[in-house]
GROMACS .gro file of C-alpha atoms in nm:
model
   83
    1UNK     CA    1  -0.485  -1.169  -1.617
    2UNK     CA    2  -0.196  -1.012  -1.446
    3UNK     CA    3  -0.255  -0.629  -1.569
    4UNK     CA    4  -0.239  -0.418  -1.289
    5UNK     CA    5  -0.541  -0.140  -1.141
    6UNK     CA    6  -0.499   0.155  -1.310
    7UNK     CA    7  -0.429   0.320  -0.956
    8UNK     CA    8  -0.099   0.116  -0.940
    9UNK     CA    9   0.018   0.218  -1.303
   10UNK     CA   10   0.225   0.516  -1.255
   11UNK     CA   11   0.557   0.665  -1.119
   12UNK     CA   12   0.656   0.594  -0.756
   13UNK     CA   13   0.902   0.732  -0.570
   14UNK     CA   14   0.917   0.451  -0.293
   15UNK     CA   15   0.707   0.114  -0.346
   16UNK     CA   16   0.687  -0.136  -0.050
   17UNK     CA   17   0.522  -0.507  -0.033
   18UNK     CA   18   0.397  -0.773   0.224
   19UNK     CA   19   0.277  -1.109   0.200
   20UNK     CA   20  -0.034  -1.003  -0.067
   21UNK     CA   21  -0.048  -0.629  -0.125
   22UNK     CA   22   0.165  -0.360  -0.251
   23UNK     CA   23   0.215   0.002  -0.203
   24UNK     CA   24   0.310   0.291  -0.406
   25UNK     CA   25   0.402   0.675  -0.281
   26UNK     CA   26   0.335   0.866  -0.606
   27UNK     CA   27   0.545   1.234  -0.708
   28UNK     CA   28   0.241   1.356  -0.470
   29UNK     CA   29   0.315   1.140  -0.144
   30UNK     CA   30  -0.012   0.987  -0.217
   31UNK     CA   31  -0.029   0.633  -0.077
   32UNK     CA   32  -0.170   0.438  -0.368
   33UNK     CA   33  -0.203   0.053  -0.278
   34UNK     CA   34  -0.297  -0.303  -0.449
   35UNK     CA   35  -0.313  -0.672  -0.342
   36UNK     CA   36  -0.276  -1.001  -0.602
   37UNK     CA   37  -0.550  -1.250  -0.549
   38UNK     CA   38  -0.497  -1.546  -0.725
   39UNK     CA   39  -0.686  -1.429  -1.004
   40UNK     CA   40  -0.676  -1.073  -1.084
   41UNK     CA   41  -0.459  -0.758  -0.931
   42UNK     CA   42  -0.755  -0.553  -0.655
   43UNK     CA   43  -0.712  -0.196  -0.597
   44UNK     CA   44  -0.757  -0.076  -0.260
   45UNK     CA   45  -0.830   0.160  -0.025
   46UNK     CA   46  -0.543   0.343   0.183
   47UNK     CA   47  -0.684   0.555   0.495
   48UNK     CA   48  -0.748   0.902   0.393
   49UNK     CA   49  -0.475   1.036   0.645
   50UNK     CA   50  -0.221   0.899   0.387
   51UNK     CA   51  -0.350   1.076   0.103
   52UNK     CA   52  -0.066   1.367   0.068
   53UNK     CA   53   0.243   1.429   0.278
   54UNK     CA   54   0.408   1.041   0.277
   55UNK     CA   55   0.763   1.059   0.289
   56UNK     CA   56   0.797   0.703   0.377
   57UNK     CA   57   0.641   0.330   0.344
   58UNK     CA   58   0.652  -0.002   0.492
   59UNK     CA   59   0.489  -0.322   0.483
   60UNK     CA   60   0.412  -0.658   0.673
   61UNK     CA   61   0.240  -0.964   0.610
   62UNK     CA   62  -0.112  -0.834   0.702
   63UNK     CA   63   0.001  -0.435   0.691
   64UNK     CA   64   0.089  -0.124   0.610
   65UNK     CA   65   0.263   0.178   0.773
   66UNK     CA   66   0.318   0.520   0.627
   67UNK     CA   67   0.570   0.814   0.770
   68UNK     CA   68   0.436   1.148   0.733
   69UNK     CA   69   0.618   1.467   0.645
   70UNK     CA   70   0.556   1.583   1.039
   71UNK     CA   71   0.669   1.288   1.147
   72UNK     CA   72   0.384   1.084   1.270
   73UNK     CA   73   0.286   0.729   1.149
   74UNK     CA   74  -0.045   0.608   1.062
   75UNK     CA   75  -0.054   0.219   1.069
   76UNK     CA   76  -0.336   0.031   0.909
   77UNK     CA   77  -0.465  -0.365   0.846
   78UNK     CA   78  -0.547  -0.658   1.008
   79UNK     CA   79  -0.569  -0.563   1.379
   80UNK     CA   80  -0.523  -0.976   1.470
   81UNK     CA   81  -0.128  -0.925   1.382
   82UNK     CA   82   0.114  -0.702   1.646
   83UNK     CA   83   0.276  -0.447   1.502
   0.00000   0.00000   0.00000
């Protein structure tokens, strides 16, 4: 089964990807994100501080950075990688 969360199914302005998840910035600049397991698409959970105001995305293997309209970046994931 490949269908998607419904979290993921929507417009995006910007999408970004790294080695098994996704992210989306919605119309909002809402952070919406998703991995693929080898079985079924997982929604999950971006920090709350990207829940409005994104103006920008980017991903690595094991995560996730989001620009903010005042300019400060919140970086989240596995803390074992250097960002």
């Amino acid at each position: 089964n490949n269908t998607l969360p419904a979290a993921a199914q929507g417009t995006f302005v910007s999408i970004a990807a790294g080695r098994y998840h996704f992210l989306g910035v919605n119309p909002a600049g809402r952070v919406v994100t998703w991995s693929h397991s080898y079985s079924l698409p997982t929604a999950l959970e971006a920090p709350s501080a990207v829940s409005i105001g994104v103006i920008g995305i980017a991903a690595g293997e094991n995560f996730s950075l989001a620009l903010l309209a005042d300019g400060t970046v919140t970086v989240w994931g596995q803390g074992s990688d250097p960002v």
